Amino acid sequence: MLRTGLFFDPYSASKLFTPCALGTFSSLEYARKMFDQIPQPNLYTWNTLIRAYSSSAEPIQSFMIFLQLAYNSPYFPNEFTFPFVIKAAARLVQFPVGQAIHGMVIKSSFEDDLFISNSLIHFYAICGDLAMAYCVFVMIGKKDVVSWNSMISGFVQGGFFEKAIELYREMEMENVKPDEVTMVAVLSACAKKRDLEFGRWVCSYIEKNGIKMDLTLSNAMLDMYVKCGSLEDAKSLFDKMEEKDIVSWTTMIDGYAKLGEFDAAMSVLAAVPIQQIATWNALISAYEQNGKPNEALSIFHELQLSKNVNPDEFTFVSVLSACAQLGAMDIGVQIHAKMKKQGIKLNCYLTTSLIDMYTKCGNLDKALEVFHTVKSRDVFVWSTMIAGFAMYGCGREALDLFSRMQEAKVKPNAVTFTNVLCACSHSGLVDEGRMFFNQMEPVYGVVPGVKHYTCMVDMLGRAGLLDEAVEFIEKMPIVPGASVWGALLGACKIHENVELAEYACSHLLELEPENHGALVLLSNIYAKTGKWDNVSELRKHMRVSGLKKEPGCSSIEVNGEIHKFLAGESSHPLCKEIYSKLDEIVARLKSFGYVPNRSHLLQLVEEEDVQEQALNLHSERLAIAYGLISVEPSQPIRIVKNLRVCGDCHTVAKLISKLYNREILLRDRYRFHHFRGGNCSCMDYW
DNA sequence: CTAGGGTTAG
């Protein structure tokens, strides 16, 4: 075409250019070079380039070309131009840019164009402004199926499932025939609402009305069945599907794994024809999110051995979270190293997971290092770091971070405030806590939820302001949940207030009759205040009603292996050594003037129904003894306990840290205790 | 003289 000169004819050039820019196997880079050499590209050619960029990896180039078109060409954008730039704005979630383009659309009198309106609906919905999307939607005179689809999908993606289904009904009433895209959106709404009945109705509607069953629609059905818990329907559809892709396989694995049918999930995984990381991720994350972090890590281990595929960002998020749950720092560090080696770039999800892992494993410094080195920090990253400080009782540092977060113009959310209030609570920063709580709604627009009220009650109660805590509960605009009464009960235990404890406990049991922890706490308060009759009555009641509690369990990681200890157990291979170490510890402590606090003995109810030697058999002690035997003296002993640490064990840990000159990091249900030189970082305020 | 918008899983 260059030789014949045809290339210099704008129309002919456009014919050559289109397949180069849009073809599946062509290179956009090459097309761009060609474009720059077309002497006078016509508007069609401009639009084609904008279109190509809008669905490319760099949608931002669409804007660049759009601006060139508007300012450096003889043309003005037309009805074909706008849908593509709006799509680019949607893909980049650039709200102000899209708004500006919308403005241009109106000024240039294109606002009645159906295609442009439909793109705008999609754009506003993606940006989360459903009110504006709906505004554009109702303004359309003659809506077509795409208008309805865009709006329905918008509602589904924004979490307004009810609205989506309502709109679908309206669509039926207006006699607009739904197509397969409509059904995908409606099924997605059913899936998220867990509405199996309506989901089944939709499936039969699809069949009756001959809606084209493509792969996407089959997958959407599959997902609906899985999410609504009907694995049988999912399985029979899956077996019937002629064509399957990675989404189909992953959906099935996810379904089985989330229901705890791990063998079934594994067998689907083994049958996937092409190994892809997504299928592994479905399994790993299901384990991790179902409280089976060990299993998650063992699948990860298998993945590494298989060597067919490499872990990706999603995998790392899951396995780091598994390490965080376990307090498995050595494994976490190895995973972090692997990420670096694999050249994984830290996104905000990964940063959050890393910080969470390091803080929950007891390495605040490393968490801070990650926090300071990353380039971008979203609200989750900041909130997690604040939560980290809170866990260590570093209230001041947490609040300092909170103000720096605002300087960085990151808007705090409900979780941020939970963490901030938690930090105030753990550090006794009552005035600050009150202030932030009062500012939440008026200043930050975050409506306090039950978690925030719980933090406040915990903070006031812990600080001994029990009357204020009660008054606070009475003034709550929402119904106080079990956690609120639990916080009050916990405070009563610290401050030995029997009457208030009974009051809180009765409320708590009204809401949660099965809450064994409440009775345990109450019995501990009775014990602490010497009300032995009440103690035995309560314990009898608990035995009779057969209430089972979560057994106390402490774990410690040694050389990348997690060792778990239940109270009084003797199944560990080094059991003998551990018990003789415990005897040695007690002897050494006693010679140093240690007297066991007998009131804690009654807490054996909280631990296990072991009658003798109860204090010595607490799970955290077994773990500490094992740590003394097996962890290098230069390394801190890191322990994770599923319940709160007992007061006597806390004293013992402090003494051990001094007498044995060891650092002990103990993570209990709520916070960290860092024992060093005879003291604990919590300053005994916990 | 050409063309465009909406869809599922990890």
XYZ file of C-alpha atoms (C1' of nucleotides) in Angstrom:
696
model
C 0.000 0.000 0.000
C 2.953 2.254 0.589
C 4.235 1.512 -2.918
C 0.921 2.073 -4.601
C 0.229 5.122 -2.497
C -3.015 3.620 -1.282
C -1.769 4.004 2.299
C -2.037 7.742 1.880
C -5.715 7.526 1.113
C -7.433 7.976 4.504
C -10.217 5.528 3.766
C -7.898 2.794 2.527
C -5.556 3.396 5.428
C -8.456 2.950 7.831
C -9.228 -0.422 6.248
C -5.679 -1.566 6.892
C -5.545 -0.029 10.333
C -8.670 -1.602 11.865
C -7.602 -5.248 11.907
C -4.115 -4.208 13.047
C -5.533 -2.353 16.025
C -8.371 -4.681 16.966
C -7.361 -8.121 15.778
C -6.841 -10.725 18.468
C -3.400 -11.656 17.238
C -2.141 -8.230 16.319
C 0.013 -5.801 18.179
C -1.388 -2.531 19.386
C 2.120 -1.132 19.538
C 2.530 -1.796 15.804
C -0.883 -0.275 15.091
C 0.118 2.825 17.017
C 3.251 3.253 14.915
C 1.135 2.885 11.816
C -1.362 5.426 13.065
C 1.400 7.971 13.596
C 2.326 7.607 9.928
C -1.121 7.943 8.447
C -0.996 11.488 7.081
C -4.599 12.443 7.708
C -6.376 9.814 9.731
C -10.122 10.203 9.454
C -12.460 10.188 12.435
C -13.156 6.490 11.987
C -9.462 5.756 12.365
C -9.171 7.945 15.460
C -12.120 6.176 17.022
C -10.672 2.786 16.246
C -7.435 3.641 18.054
C -9.324 4.985 21.068
C -11.394 1.812 21.074
C -8.360 -0.429 20.900
C -6.737 1.297 23.862
C -9.945 1.282 25.889
C -9.855 -2.499 26.111
C -6.070 -2.781 26.281
C -3.768 -2.952 29.273
C -3.376 0.834 29.190
C -6.817 2.382 28.907
C -5.269 5.689 29.886
C -3.940 5.959 26.317
C -7.551 6.328 25.193
C -7.667 9.667 26.973
C -4.382 10.773 25.423
C -5.619 10.025 21.937
C -8.996 11.539 22.764
C -7.323 14.804 23.763
C -5.240 14.827 20.592
C -8.396 14.257 18.603
C -10.180 17.084 20.357
C -7.330 19.598 20.184
C -5.054 18.635 17.301
C -7.367 17.325 14.645
C -9.945 18.835 12.372
C -12.609 16.607 13.899
C -14.870 16.693 16.901
C -15.617 13.497 18.862
C -18.832 11.881 17.622
C -21.353 9.356 18.917
C -18.851 6.556 18.297
C -16.018 8.236 20.169
C -17.751 8.686 23.504
C -18.622 5.077 24.356
C -14.942 4.138 24.050
C -13.555 6.902 26.237
C -16.305 6.270 28.767
C -15.294 2.637 28.787
C -11.693 3.697 29.447
C -12.877 5.854 32.351
C -14.854 2.900 33.710
C -11.919 0.527 33.426
C -9.691 2.976 35.280
C -12.471 3.840 37.733
C -11.696 7.511 37.096
C -14.806 9.192 38.379
C -13.882 12.838 37.707
C -12.689 12.016 34.195
C -15.924 10.242 33.375
C -17.902 13.117 34.788
C -16.026 15.566 32.573
C -16.698 13.392 29.560
C -20.360 13.226 30.529
C -20.306 17.015 30.586
C -18.870 17.094 27.067
C -21.552 14.650 25.946
C -24.274 16.971 27.163
C -22.635 20.110 25.727
C -22.261 18.475 22.361
C -25.885 17.301 22.401
C -25.154 13.583 22.412
C -27.011 12.878 25.613
C -29.869 11.163 23.798
C -27.596 8.606 22.186
C -28.512 5.182 23.511
C -25.020 3.714 23.246
C -23.497 6.640 25.120
C -26.135 6.475 27.846
C -25.600 2.773 28.266
C -21.844 3.239 28.655
C -22.481 5.968 31.198
C -24.711 3.672 33.262
C -21.921 1.123 33.349
C -19.355 3.778 34.199
C -21.289 5.283 37.110
C -22.140 1.849 38.463
C -18.475 0.783 38.382
C -17.554 3.946 40.266
C -20.153 3.080 42.900
C -22.437 6.017 42.104
C -25.597 4.010 41.546
C -27.817 7.020 42.080
C -26.205 8.724 39.086
C -26.301 5.521 37.056
C -29.990 5.214 37.755
C -30.437 8.863 36.850
C -28.964 8.252 33.406
C -31.029 5.074 33.121
C -34.414 6.704 33.755
C -33.622 9.551 31.384
C -33.388 7.175 28.455
C -36.532 7.393 26.358
C -36.369 4.047 24.644
C -34.300 1.627 26.698
C -32.973 -1.476 25.032
C -31.886 -4.730 26.622
C -28.368 -3.412 27.174
C -29.698 -0.461 29.179
C -31.534 -2.842 31.480
C -28.591 -5.203 31.675
C -26.166 -2.428 32.571
C -28.395 -1.167 35.347
C -29.206 -4.615 36.724
C -25.541 -5.646 36.698
C -24.672 -2.340 38.317
C -27.015 -3.030 41.196
C -25.669 -6.556 41.615
C -22.053 -5.404 41.674
C -22.905 -2.633 44.120
C -24.434 -5.189 46.477
C -28.043 -4.095 45.942
C -29.367 -7.541 45.042
C -32.951 -6.776 45.972
C -32.919 -3.701 43.738
C -31.454 -5.740 40.903
C -34.224 -8.302 41.088
C -36.844 -5.576 41.408
C -35.515 -3.995 38.243
C -35.582 -7.322 36.485
C -39.298 -7.659 37.352
C -39.858 -4.168 35.986
C -38.092 -5.163 32.812
C -40.474 -8.083 32.405
C -43.444 -5.774 32.901
C -42.131 -3.460 30.210
C -41.994 -6.460 27.897
C -38.283 -6.186 27.202
C -37.022 -9.658 26.459
C -34.080 -10.605 28.664
C -31.058 -12.210 27.072
C -28.232 -14.348 28.427
C -26.436 -11.331 29.856
C -29.518 -10.403 31.875
C -29.723 -13.911 33.242
C -26.067 -13.925 34.265
C -26.652 -10.783 36.322
C -29.874 -12.093 37.862
C -28.241 -15.412 38.739
C -25.351 -13.557 40.307
C -27.859 -11.683 42.468
C -29.455 -14.994 43.518
C -26.034 -16.409 44.334
C -25.115 -13.474 46.524
C -28.502 -13.469 48.223
C -28.284 -17.252 48.694
C -31.790 -17.413 47.208
C -31.964 -20.942 45.839
C -35.686 -20.879 45.214
C -35.568 -17.868 42.923
C -32.341 -19.159 41.403
C -34.060 -22.378 40.395
C -36.934 -20.383 38.940
C -34.445 -18.390 36.841
C -32.856 -21.605 35.559
C -36.216 -22.997 34.451
C -37.099 -19.650 32.866
C -33.901 -19.835 30.842
C -34.813 -23.290 29.622
C -38.426 -22.459 28.794
C -37.630 -19.268 26.954
C -34.809 -20.691 24.928
C -32.196 -18.284 26.190
C -28.852 -19.110 24.670
C -26.782 -21.184 27.088
C -23.235 -20.036 26.603
C -20.300 -20.891 28.820
C -20.614 -17.731 30.893
C -24.268 -18.437 31.629
C -23.544 -22.051 32.579
C -20.826 -20.851 34.897
C -23.137 -18.279 36.465
C -25.696 -21.057 37.098
C -23.013 -23.259 38.556
C -21.908 -20.465 40.847
C -25.500 -19.840 41.941
C -26.008 -23.497 42.857
C -22.711 -23.627 44.720
C -23.248 -20.401 46.654
C -26.796 -21.448 47.546
C -25.418 -24.697 48.892
C -26.932 -27.068 46.338
C -23.893 -29.063 45.362
C -26.093 -31.789 43.816
C -27.576 -29.376 41.275
C -24.126 -27.949 40.637
C -22.619 -31.379 40.132
C -25.301 -32.517 37.686
C -25.018 -29.290 35.667
C -21.242 -29.561 35.730
C -21.372 -33.125 34.427
C -23.732 -32.094 31.627
C -21.660 -29.138 30.465
C -20.014 -29.863 27.133
C -17.608 -26.997 27.409
C -15.821 -26.194 30.634
C -13.240 -23.585 31.391
C -11.130 -22.607 34.328
C -14.043 -20.758 35.908
C -16.201 -23.903 35.878
C -13.515 -26.012 37.534
C -12.653 -23.374 40.093
C -16.283 -22.852 41.026
C -16.716 -26.570 41.766
C -13.536 -26.755 43.835
C -14.540 -23.669 45.747
C -17.975 -25.159 46.403
C -16.679 -28.409 47.816
C -13.911 -26.770 49.790
C -16.165 -24.154 51.405
C -18.521 -26.894 52.555
C -15.614 -28.732 54.097
C -15.734 -31.559 51.541
C -12.043 -31.345 50.992
C -11.601 -34.795 49.479
C -14.139 -33.997 46.781
C -12.418 -30.661 46.188
C -9.053 -32.375 45.873
C -10.360 -34.885 43.390
C -11.786 -32.121 41.173
C -8.452 -30.332 41.430
C -6.669 -33.471 40.322
C -9.002 -33.752 37.313
C -8.490 -30.215 35.984
C -6.983 -30.716 32.526
C -4.761 -27.673 32.509
C -3.042 -26.747 35.727
C -3.778 -23.202 36.688
C -3.036 -21.357 39.861
C -6.669 -20.225 40.336
C -7.841 -23.751 41.149
C -5.166 -24.165 43.803
C -6.061 -20.772 45.188
C -9.700 -21.764 45.572
C -8.664 -24.693 47.715
C -6.034 -22.881 49.749
C -8.261 -19.922 50.523
C -11.193 -22.165 51.454
C -9.022 -23.946 54.010
C -7.629 -20.710 55.328
C -11.050 -19.092 55.659
C -12.580 -22.129 57.343
C -10.191 -22.062 60.267
C -7.880 -24.706 58.798
C -4.644 -22.768 58.353
C -2.472 -25.863 58.705
C -4.253 -27.562 55.822
C -3.960 -24.392 53.737
C -0.208 -24.445 54.260
C 0.076 -28.104 53.429
C -1.720 -27.588 50.086
C 0.665 -24.717 49.474
C 3.527 -27.073 50.175
C 2.115 -29.546 47.679
C 1.739 -26.771 45.120
C 5.407 -25.955 45.454
C 6.373 -29.588 45.036
C 4.209 -29.979 41.921
C 6.185 -27.253 40.145
C 3.604 -27.019 37.363
C 2.445 -23.608 38.352
C 3.764 -20.763 40.434
C 1.873 -19.184 43.310
C 0.514 -15.731 42.531
C -0.681 -12.704 44.524
C -3.885 -14.461 45.562
C -2.019 -17.510 46.808
C 0.338 -15.420 48.885
C -2.489 -13.457 50.476
C -4.073 -16.726 51.628
C -0.949 -18.398 52.912
C 0.272 -15.289 54.718
C -3.092 -15.108 56.394
C -2.762 -18.770 57.380
C 0.626 -17.977 58.966
C -0.923 -15.029 60.776
C -3.614 -17.257 62.251
C -1.045 -19.779 63.400
C 1.585 -17.300 64.496
C 3.927 -19.244 62.232
C 6.631 -16.708 61.749
C 9.397 -18.896 60.283
C 7.056 -20.075 57.540
C 5.812 -16.522 57.044
C 9.362 -15.282 56.607
C 10.088 -18.037 54.085
C 6.980 -17.097 52.140
C 7.962 -13.441 52.173
C 11.378 -14.413 50.821
C 9.748 -16.512 48.126
C 7.608 -13.587 47.069
C 10.696 -11.444 46.693
C 12.499 -14.153 44.759
C 9.564 -14.563 42.435
C 9.522 -10.823 41.810
C 5.982 -10.389 43.113
C 5.132 -6.715 43.358
C 3.400 -5.716 46.560
C -0.160 -4.547 46.019
C -2.227 -3.273 48.907
C -3.741 -6.693 49.605
C -0.303 -8.275 49.885
C 1.033 -5.421 51.972
C -1.904 -5.809 54.327
C -1.369 -9.558 54.611
C 2.352 -9.147 55.252
C 1.839 -6.552 57.975
C -0.901 -8.676 59.498
C 1.339 -11.738 59.442
C 4.316 -9.984 61.047
C 2.250 -8.283 63.741
C 0.345 -11.430 64.630
C 3.579 -13.407 64.715
C 5.072 -10.958 67.161
C 7.447 -9.049 64.937
C 6.265 -5.473 65.060
C 9.551 -4.135 63.721
C 9.365 -6.181 60.570
C 5.742 -5.127 60.070
C 6.796 -1.492 60.355
C 9.606 -2.059 57.897
C 7.120 -3.369 55.334
C 4.766 -0.514 56.118
C 7.438 2.119 55.578
C 8.902 0.671 52.400
C 5.739 0.247 50.347
C 4.726 2.961 47.934
C 0.970 2.872 48.183
C -1.091 2.461 51.303
C -4.836 2.142 51.193
C -7.239 2.194 54.118
C -6.659 -1.527 54.783
C -2.886 -1.138 55.014
C -3.165 1.771 57.469
C -5.858 0.038 59.507
C -3.846 -3.158 59.814
C -0.781 -1.299 61.014
C -2.931 0.548 63.561
C -4.360 -2.814 64.671
C -0.777 -4.041 65.063
C 0.096 -1.224 67.438
C -3.163 -1.800 69.287
C -2.313 -5.465 69.833
C 0.983 -4.525 71.482
C -0.631 -1.885 73.664
C 1.147 0.899 71.795
C -1.807 3.265 71.982
C 0.126 6.463 71.378
C 1.816 5.054 68.293
C -1.534 3.854 66.970
C -3.083 7.283 67.379
C -0.046 8.918 65.827
C -0.443 6.638 62.834
C -4.114 7.493 62.661
C -3.335 11.181 62.313
C -0.654 10.494 59.718
C -3.207 8.468 57.815
C -5.387 11.531 57.628
C -2.467 13.670 56.507
C -2.043 11.148 53.706
C -5.691 11.821 52.796
C -6.816 8.249 53.319
C -10.374 8.136 54.624
C -10.809 5.929 57.693
C -13.602 3.338 57.625
C -15.473 1.370 60.270
C -12.595 -1.091 60.678
C -10.088 1.723 61.192
C -12.180 3.030 64.068
C -12.532 -0.393 65.629
C -8.748 -0.604 65.658
C -8.273 2.941 66.946
C -10.745 2.388 69.789
C -9.167 -0.965 70.526
C -5.793 0.762 70.797
C -7.244 3.298 73.233
C -8.774 0.487 75.227
C -5.590 -1.567 75.508
C -3.579 1.467 76.566
C -6.104 3.084 78.873
C -6.391 6.183 76.688
C -9.930 6.886 77.833
C -10.202 10.572 76.948
C -8.867 9.979 73.460
C -11.169 7.036 72.965
C -14.216 9.062 73.961
C -13.163 11.852 71.627
C -12.678 9.613 68.590
C -15.906 7.796 69.264
C -17.798 11.074 69.396
C -16.159 12.262 66.187
C -16.880 9.115 64.190
C -20.215 10.050 62.727
C -20.159 13.860 62.639
C -16.581 14.241 61.401
C -15.887 11.038 59.456
C -19.357 9.895 58.464
C -18.824 6.439 59.918
C -21.874 5.262 61.874
C -20.750 3.413 65.028
C -21.632 -0.272 64.934
C -21.814 -2.883 67.633
C -18.039 -3.428 67.509
C -17.377 0.212 68.311
C -19.809 0.178 71.222
C -18.105 -2.984 72.470
C -14.696 -1.307 72.333
C -16.030 1.635 74.285
C -17.571 -0.535 77.006
C -14.348 -2.515 77.175
C -12.277 0.651 77.424
C -14.433 2.300 80.100
C -14.830 -0.925 82.051
C -11.151 -1.786 81.973
C -10.328 1.689 83.224
C -12.636 1.082 86.198
C -15.348 3.459 85.005
C -18.045 0.822 85.444
C -20.851 3.286 86.088
C -20.035 5.198 82.951
C -19.914 1.929 81.028
C -23.382 0.970 82.234
C -24.708 4.420 81.421
C -23.104 4.152 78.000
C -24.881 0.850 77.341
C -28.210 2.280 78.452
C -27.852 5.182 76.028
C -26.928 3.023 73.052
C -29.152 3.694 70.030
C -28.793 0.093 68.858
C -29.606 -3.073 70.799
C -26.530 -4.060 72.823
C -25.245 -7.339 71.394
C -23.715 -10.193 73.326
C -20.234 -8.764 72.836
C -21.196 -5.570 74.658
C -22.354 -7.489 77.725
C -19.293 -9.690 77.451
C -17.056 -6.629 77.612
C -18.881 -5.400 80.693
C -18.571 -8.818 82.305
C -14.841 -8.882 81.595
C -14.470 -5.498 83.275
C -16.415 -6.747 86.286
C -13.923 -9.565 86.649
C -10.980 -7.174 86.711
C -12.635 -4.869 89.215
C -14.335 -7.607 91.216
C -17.855 -6.271 90.972
C -20.126 -9.216 91.669
C -23.550 -7.586 91.334
C -22.784 -5.937 88.036
C -21.263 -9.168 86.804
C -24.475 -11.051 87.530
C -26.438 -8.344 85.726
C -24.177 -8.470 82.656
C -24.122 -12.246 82.673
C -27.897 -12.556 82.732
C -28.177 -10.266 79.717
C -25.469 -12.193 77.943
C -27.110 -15.555 78.579
C -30.438 -14.223 77.400
C -28.836 -13.518 74.030
C -26.557 -16.539 73.952
C -27.804 -19.319 76.237
C -24.983 -21.558 75.013
C -22.259 -19.103 75.962
C -20.132 -21.175 78.265
C -17.486 -18.475 78.484
C -19.910 -16.175 80.292
C -20.478 -18.704 83.058
C -16.779 -19.388 83.333
C -16.112 -15.685 83.765
C -18.848 -15.390 86.347
C -17.530 -18.349 88.286
C -14.076 -16.791 88.226
C -15.485 -13.612 89.683
C -17.198 -15.597 92.416
C -13.931 -17.389 93.111
C -11.926 -14.188 93.167
C -14.303 -12.692 95.697
C -14.480 -15.842 97.790
C -18.076 -16.784 97.023
C -17.393 -20.503 96.960
C -21.019 -21.585 97.258
C -21.911 -19.737 94.109
C -18.907 -21.244 92.376
C -19.890 -24.826 93.065
C -23.515 -24.148 92.180
C -22.512 -22.637 88.886
C -20.112 -25.438 88.062
C -22.762 -27.992 88.834
C -25.143 -26.170 86.528
C -22.543 -26.218 83.788
C -21.898 -29.928 84.228
C -25.603 -30.733 84.206
C -26.380 -28.666 81.153
C -23.363 -30.219 79.470
C -22.085 -26.957 78.081
C -18.852 -27.541 76.261
C -16.260 -24.857 75.915
C -13.444 -24.244 73.535
C -10.461 -26.020 75.099
C -7.457 -23.868 75.875
C -4.710 -24.426 73.369
C -1.290 -22.894 72.897
C 1.003 -23.370 69.969
C 4.620 -22.640 69.299
C 6.551 -22.746 66.080
C 9.944 -24.400 66.148
C 11.944 -24.757 62.954
C 8.921 -24.185 60.780
C 6.852 -26.747 62.608
C 3.826 -25.926 64.732
C 3.582 -27.698 68.084
C 0.202 -27.576 69.754
C -0.420 -28.033 73.449
C -3.725 -28.623 75.184
C -3.931 -28.155 78.928
C -2.527 -31.105 80.823
C -1.822 -33.162 77.756
C 1.022 -35.597 77.508
C 1.125 -36.606 73.889
C 4.150 -34.594 72.831
C 7.220 -36.704 72.018
C 9.306 -34.626 74.422
C 6.632 -34.850 77.096
C 8.980 -36.079 79.819
C 11.490 -33.328 79.231
C 8.729 -30.736 79.199
C 7.335 -31.850 82.541
C 10.705 -32.013 84.219
C 11.429 -28.558 82.844
C 8.168 -27.378 84.397
C 9.191 -28.820 87.767
C 12.528 -27.090 87.495
C 10.830 -23.799 86.639
C 8.476 -24.009 89.593
C 11.325 -24.834 91.976
C 13.413 -21.985 90.683
C 10.496 -19.562 90.803
C 9.582 -20.583 94.323
C 13.114 -20.070 95.548
C 12.743 -16.607 94.119
C 9.665 -15.985 96.257
C 6.943 -16.900 93.788
C 3.626 -17.941 95.363
C 1.027 -19.408 93.053
C -2.111 -17.308 92.963
C -4.729 -19.731 94.103
C -7.643 -17.727 92.811
C -6.519 -18.549 89.329
C -6.744 -22.179 90.153
C -10.448 -21.832 89.773
C -9.817 -20.810 86.233
C -9.070 -24.382 85.494
C -12.700 -24.392 84.470
C -11.695 -22.038 81.722
C -8.897 -24.309 80.672
C -9.919 -27.910 81.064
C -11.542 -30.033 83.688
C -8.262 -31.071 85.138
C -8.330 -31.153 88.892
C -4.776 -31.340 90.126
C -1.753 -29.320 89.301
C -4.073 -27.195 87.293
C -1.954 -24.117 87.119
C 1.115 -26.000 86.066
C -0.711 -27.715 83.286
C -2.069 -24.651 81.554
C -1.350 -24.939 77.875
C 0.726 -21.756 77.711
C 3.071 -23.166 80.368
C 3.631 -26.366 78.483
C 4.417 -24.300 75.405
C 6.805 -22.019 77.295
C 8.594 -25.026 78.811
C 8.939 -26.571 75.382
C 10.202 -23.250 74.052
C 12.872 -23.100 76.743
C 14.048 -26.537 75.707
C 14.008 -26.137 71.961
C 14.304 -22.503 70.912
C 17.781 -20.994 70.532
C 18.505 -18.762 73.547
C 19.128 -15.808 71.219
C 15.619 -16.122 69.768
C 12.412 -15.044 71.440
C 9.880 -17.717 72.348
C 6.701 -17.031 70.394
C 3.465 -18.523 71.591
C -0.101 -18.213 70.371
C -2.973 -18.992 72.690
C -6.592 -19.291 71.581
C -8.039 -17.908 74.822
C -6.945 -15.163 77.149
C -3.838 -15.818 79.180
C -4.426 -16.679 82.825
C -3.235 -14.259 85.465
C -0.920 -16.677 87.188
C 0.660 -17.777 83.919
C 1.202 -14.098 83.181
C 3.121 -13.701 86.444
C 5.106 -16.862 85.769
C 6.018 -15.721 82.283
C 7.315 -12.442 83.650
C 9.481 -14.281 86.167
C 10.776 -16.720 83.593
C 11.761 -13.867 81.298
C 13.939 -12.575 84.128
C 15.291 -15.762 85.683
C 16.043 -17.441 82.376
C 16.880 -14.196 80.586
C 14.551 -15.013 77.714
C 12.156 -12.953 75.657
C 8.674 -14.418 75.482
C 6.022 -13.192 73.078
C 2.606 -14.496 73.942
C -0.358 -13.713 71.730
C -3.649 -14.336 73.436
C -7.131 -13.947 72.047
C -6.988 -10.158 72.184
C -3.444 -8.918 72.345
C 0.263 -9.501 72.692
C 2.267 -9.849 75.869
C 5.957 -9.210 75.415
C 7.814 -10.490 78.449
C 11.306 -9.146 78.962
C 13.476 -8.750 82.056
C 10.656 -9.541 84.441
C 8.146 -7.150 82.889
C 5.382 -7.374 80.345
C 4.689 -4.857 77.594
C 1.038 -4.728 78.681
C 2.145 -3.210 81.990
C -0.349 -5.597 83.561
C -3.224 -3.690 81.960
C -5.123 -6.309 80.013
C -18.104 3.812 2.147
C -16.596 1.136 7.712
C -18.042 1.106 13.989
C -20.082 1.209 19.459
C -22.630 -0.295 25.023
C -23.891 -4.860 29.156
C -21.896 -10.938 31.610
C -19.242 -15.573 35.617
C -14.789 -17.898 39.314
C -9.924 -17.592 42.395
